[in-house]
Every structure is written in structure tokens, then in C-alpha cells.
mmCIF file of C-alpha atoms and ligand atoms in Angstrom:
data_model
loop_
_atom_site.group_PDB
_atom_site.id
_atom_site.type_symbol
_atom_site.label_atom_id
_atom_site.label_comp_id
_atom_site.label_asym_id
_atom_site.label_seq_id
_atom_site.Cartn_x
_atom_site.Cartn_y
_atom_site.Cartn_z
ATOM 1 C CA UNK A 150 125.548 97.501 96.672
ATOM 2 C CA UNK A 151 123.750 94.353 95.879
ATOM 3 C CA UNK A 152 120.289 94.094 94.584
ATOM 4 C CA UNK A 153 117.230 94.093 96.780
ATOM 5 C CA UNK A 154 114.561 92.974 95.309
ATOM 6 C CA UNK A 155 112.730 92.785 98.745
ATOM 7 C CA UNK A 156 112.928 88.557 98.743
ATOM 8 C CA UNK A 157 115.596 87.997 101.386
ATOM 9 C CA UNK A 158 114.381 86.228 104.749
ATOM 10 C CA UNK A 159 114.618 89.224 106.767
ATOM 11 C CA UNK A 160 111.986 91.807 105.074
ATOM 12 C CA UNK A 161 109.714 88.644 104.496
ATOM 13 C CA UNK A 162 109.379 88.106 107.855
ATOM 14 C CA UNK A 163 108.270 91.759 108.923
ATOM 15 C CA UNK A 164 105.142 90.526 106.761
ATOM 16 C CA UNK A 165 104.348 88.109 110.167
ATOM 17 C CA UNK A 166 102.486 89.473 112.796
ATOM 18 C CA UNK A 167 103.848 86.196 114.678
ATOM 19 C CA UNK A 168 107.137 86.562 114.171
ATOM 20 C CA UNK A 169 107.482 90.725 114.522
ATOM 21 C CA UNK A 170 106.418 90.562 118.502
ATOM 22 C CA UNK A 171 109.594 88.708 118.877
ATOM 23 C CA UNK A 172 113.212 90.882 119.879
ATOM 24 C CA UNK A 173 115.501 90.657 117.198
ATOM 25 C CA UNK A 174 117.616 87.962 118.472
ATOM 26 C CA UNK A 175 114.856 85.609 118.471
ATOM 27 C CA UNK A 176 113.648 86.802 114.804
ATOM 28 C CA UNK A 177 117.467 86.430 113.674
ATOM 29 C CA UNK A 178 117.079 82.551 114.949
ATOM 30 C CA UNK A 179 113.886 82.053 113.071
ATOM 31 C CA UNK A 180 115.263 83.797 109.864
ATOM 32 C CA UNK A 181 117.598 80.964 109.937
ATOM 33 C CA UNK A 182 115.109 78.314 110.332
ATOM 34 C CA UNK A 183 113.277 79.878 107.539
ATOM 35 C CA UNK A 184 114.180 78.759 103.075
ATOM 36 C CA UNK A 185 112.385 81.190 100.649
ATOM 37 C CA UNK A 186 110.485 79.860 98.131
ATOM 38 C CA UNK A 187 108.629 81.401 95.046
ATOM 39 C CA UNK A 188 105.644 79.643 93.748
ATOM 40 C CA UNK A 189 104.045 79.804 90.100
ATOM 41 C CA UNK A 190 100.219 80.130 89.373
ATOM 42 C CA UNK A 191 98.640 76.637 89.444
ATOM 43 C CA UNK A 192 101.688 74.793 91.103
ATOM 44 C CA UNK A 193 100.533 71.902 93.694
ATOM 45 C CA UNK A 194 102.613 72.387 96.843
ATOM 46 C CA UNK A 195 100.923 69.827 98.696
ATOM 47 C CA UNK A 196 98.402 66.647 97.834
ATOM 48 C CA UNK A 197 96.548 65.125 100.187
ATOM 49 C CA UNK A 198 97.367 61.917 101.332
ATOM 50 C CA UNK A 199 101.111 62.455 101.025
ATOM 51 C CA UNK A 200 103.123 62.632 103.869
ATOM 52 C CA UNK A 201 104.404 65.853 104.834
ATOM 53 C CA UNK A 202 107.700 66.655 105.224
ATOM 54 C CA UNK A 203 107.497 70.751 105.527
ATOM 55 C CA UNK A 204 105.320 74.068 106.456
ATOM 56 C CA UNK A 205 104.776 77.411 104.566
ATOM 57 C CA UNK A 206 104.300 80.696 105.295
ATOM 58 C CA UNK A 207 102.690 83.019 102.435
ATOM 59 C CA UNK A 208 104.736 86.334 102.479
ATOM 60 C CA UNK A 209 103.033 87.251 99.848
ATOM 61 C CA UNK A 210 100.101 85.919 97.458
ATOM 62 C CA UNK A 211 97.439 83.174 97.714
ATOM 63 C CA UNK A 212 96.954 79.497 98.386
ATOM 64 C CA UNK A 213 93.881 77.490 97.754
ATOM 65 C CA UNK A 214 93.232 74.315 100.322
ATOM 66 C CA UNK A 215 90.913 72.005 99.062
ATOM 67 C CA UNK A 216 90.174 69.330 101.436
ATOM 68 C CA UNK A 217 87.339 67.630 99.976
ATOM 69 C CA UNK A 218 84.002 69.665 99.951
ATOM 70 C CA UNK A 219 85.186 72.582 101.448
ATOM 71 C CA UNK A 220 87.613 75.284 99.470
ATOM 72 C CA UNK A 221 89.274 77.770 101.676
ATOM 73 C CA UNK A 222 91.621 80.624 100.778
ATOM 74 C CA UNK A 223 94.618 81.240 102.398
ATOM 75 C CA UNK A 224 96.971 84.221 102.071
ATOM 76 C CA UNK A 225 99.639 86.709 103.278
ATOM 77 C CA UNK A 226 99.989 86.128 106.798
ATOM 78 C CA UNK A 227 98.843 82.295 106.682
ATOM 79 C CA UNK A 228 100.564 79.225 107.098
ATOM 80 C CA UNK A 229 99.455 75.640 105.759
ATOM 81 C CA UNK A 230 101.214 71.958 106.185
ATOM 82 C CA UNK A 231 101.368 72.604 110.106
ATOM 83 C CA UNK A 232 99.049 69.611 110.230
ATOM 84 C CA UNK A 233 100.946 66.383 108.821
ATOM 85 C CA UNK A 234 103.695 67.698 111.248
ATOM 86 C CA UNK A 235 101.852 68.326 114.665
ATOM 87 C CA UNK A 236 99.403 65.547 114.175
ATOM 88 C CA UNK A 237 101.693 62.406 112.735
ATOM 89 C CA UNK A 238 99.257 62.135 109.805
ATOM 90 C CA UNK A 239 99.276 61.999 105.801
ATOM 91 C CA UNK A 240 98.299 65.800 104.249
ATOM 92 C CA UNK A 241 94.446 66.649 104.755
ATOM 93 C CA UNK A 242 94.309 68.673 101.646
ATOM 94 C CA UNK A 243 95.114 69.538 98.497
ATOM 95 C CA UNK A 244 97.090 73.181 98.644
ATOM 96 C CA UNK A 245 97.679 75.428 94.901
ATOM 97 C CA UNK A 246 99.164 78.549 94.666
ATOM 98 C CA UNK A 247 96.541 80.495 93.114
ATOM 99 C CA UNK A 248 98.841 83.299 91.684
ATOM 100 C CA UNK A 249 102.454 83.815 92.233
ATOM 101 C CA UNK A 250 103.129 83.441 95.599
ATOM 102 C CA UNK A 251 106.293 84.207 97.974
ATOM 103 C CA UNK A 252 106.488 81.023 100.629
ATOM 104 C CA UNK A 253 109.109 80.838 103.310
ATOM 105 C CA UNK A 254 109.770 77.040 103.693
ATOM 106 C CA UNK A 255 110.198 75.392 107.212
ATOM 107 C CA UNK A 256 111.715 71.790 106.807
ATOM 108 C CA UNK A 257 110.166 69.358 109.766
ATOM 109 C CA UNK A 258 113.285 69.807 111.792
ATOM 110 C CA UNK A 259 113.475 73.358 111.575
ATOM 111 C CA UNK A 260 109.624 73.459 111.984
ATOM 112 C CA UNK A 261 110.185 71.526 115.534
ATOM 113 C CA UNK A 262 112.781 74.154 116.211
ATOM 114 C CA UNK A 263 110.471 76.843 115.990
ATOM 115 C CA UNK A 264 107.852 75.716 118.011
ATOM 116 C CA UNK A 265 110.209 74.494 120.698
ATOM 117 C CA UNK A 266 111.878 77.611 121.526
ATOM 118 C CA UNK A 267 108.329 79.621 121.158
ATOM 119 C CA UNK A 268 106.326 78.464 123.047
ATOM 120 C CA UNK A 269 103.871 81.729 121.665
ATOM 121 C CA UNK A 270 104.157 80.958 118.245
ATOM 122 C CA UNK A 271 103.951 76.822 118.840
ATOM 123 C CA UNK A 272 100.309 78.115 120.850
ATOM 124 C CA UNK A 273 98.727 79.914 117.817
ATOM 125 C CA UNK A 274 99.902 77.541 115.888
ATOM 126 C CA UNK A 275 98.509 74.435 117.516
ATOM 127 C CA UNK A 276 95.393 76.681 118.331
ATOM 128 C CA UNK A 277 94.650 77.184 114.492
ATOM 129 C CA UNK A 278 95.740 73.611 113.730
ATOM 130 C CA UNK A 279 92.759 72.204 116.050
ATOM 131 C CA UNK A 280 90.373 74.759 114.320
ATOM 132 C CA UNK A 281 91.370 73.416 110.953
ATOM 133 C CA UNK A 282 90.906 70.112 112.365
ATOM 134 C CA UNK A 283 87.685 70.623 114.039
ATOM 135 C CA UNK A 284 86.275 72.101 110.490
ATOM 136 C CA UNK A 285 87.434 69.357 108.356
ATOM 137 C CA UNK A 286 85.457 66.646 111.142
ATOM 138 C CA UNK A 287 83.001 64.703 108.943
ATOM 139 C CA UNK A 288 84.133 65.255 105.544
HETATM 140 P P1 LIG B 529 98.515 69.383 106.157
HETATM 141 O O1 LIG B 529 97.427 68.416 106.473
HETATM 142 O O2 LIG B 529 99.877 69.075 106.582
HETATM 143 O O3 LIG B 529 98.509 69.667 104.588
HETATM 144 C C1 LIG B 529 97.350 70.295 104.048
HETATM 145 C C2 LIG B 529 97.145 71.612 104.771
HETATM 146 O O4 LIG B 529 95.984 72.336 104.428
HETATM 147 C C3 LIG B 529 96.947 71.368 106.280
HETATM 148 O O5 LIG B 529 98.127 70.826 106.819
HETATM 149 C C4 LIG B 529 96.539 72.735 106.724
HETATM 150 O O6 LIG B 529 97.634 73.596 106.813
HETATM 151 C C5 LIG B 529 95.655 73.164 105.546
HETATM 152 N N1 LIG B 529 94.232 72.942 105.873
HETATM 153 C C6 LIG B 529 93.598 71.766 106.056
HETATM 154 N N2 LIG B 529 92.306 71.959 106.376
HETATM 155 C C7 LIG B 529 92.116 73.296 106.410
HETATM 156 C C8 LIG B 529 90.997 74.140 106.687
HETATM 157 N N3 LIG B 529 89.800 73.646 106.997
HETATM 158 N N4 LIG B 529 91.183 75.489 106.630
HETATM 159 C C9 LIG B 529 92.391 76.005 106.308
HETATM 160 N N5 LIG B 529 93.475 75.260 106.044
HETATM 161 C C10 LIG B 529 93.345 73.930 106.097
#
């Protein structure tokens, strides 16, 4: 049999409350939607100011955002670079993977997918988007 080392799309998701209320024909979609990606300790997914051409989900490890002032930690569970793509604007952060961290890549078409035929998952998403954009007011 072949190797599992517990990295394909489909046990990755499980690790999404988000994505685990959905039936299984609607999580097979989004597995397909979905590009695994492992990051290394100190790698910079995402500078601020660039324009932004994907979002992440962490499966597994630890982001830092760093949007000016402010540091927040993100982590399993979390998503980041939902902004450029709902908003039309250049990245508002700077993101590093603070250790080794398991991503699952959503290119901006696939991203548009998603929240298109969700409309649950588009409405947290949007809903933490504005809180994110609501903290980083006045920076
Ligand atoms: P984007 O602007 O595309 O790229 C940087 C990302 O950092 C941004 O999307 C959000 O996903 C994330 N981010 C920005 N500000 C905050 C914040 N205040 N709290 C958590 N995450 C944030």
C-alpha cells in the first residue's frame, strides 16, 4: 500500500472545523480546490504591499502576521491572505511561518470557487476578514 504520511488533502482537511460541517460531496469539491504546501521555519509567505495572488489554511503549525505595530499569531485552524482577495487591495501584512508549518494553498480562482458555492464558509470568512480589517484601522 502506499505511504501515508498523513499530508494528503483529505486528512488535512478534517483539521477544519469549516470545512468538516460540510457532506462529503461538498468536502470532495473543496479537496480539489485545495494544493498542499509545507513551509520551513522563518520562510516569508507573504509581504505586505505585494499583491496577492492566493490564501492559506494552517493544517498544522504557526504563522506570524505582522502588520505594522501589531504582531498576531495565527495557527491550526486559521487562514491568512483572504484579504488582498476579498478586498482588491495590496497584502496588509507581513506573514512567517514561525516553525514548520503544513498550508493548504487556495489559488485566487479556486479561492472564488470556494466562497461561491458556500455561501457558509464565504460568511465566516468575510466576517473575520472585516474584524482583521477593523483592527488594523489606524495603523
Ligand atoms: P492579506 O492582506 O491578503 O495578506 C496579509 C494577511 O495577514 C491578511 O490578508 C490577513 O489574512 C492577515 N492579517 C492582516 N491583519 C490581520 C490581523 N489584524 N489579525 C490577523 N490576521 C491579519
Amino acid at each position: 500500500p502506499p505511504l501515508d504520511l498523513g499530508l494528503n488533502t483529505a486528512s488535512l482537511i478534517e483539521k477544519f472545523p469549516m470545512f468538516s460541517a460540510l457532506d462529503e460531496a461538498e468536502r470532495r469539491e473543496i479537496r480539489t480546490l485545495l494544493r498542499p504546501r509545507l513551509a520551513f521555519p522563518g520562510e516569508i509567505l507573504i509581504r505586505k504591499g505585494d499583491r496577492g495572488t492566493s490564501a492559506y489554511f494552517i493544517s498544522s503549525g504557526a504563522v506570524e502576521v505582522a502588520t505594522g505595530r501589531t504582531k498576531v499569531r495565527l495557527g491550526r485552524g486559521d487562514f491568512f491572505g483572504e484579504m488582498a482577495l476579498i478586498t482588491h487591495t495590496r497584502r496588509q501584512a507581513d506573514v512567517t511561518a514561525l516553525g514548520y508549518c503544513q498550508l493548504l494553498v487556495l489559488e485566487e480562482a479556486e479561492f472564488r470557487r470556494l466562497l461561491k458555492s458556500n455561501p457558509s464558509i464565504r460568511e465566516r470568512i468575510d466576517q473575520v476578514a472585516l474584524e482583521r480589517q477593523q483592527m488594523n484601522v489606524g495603523e
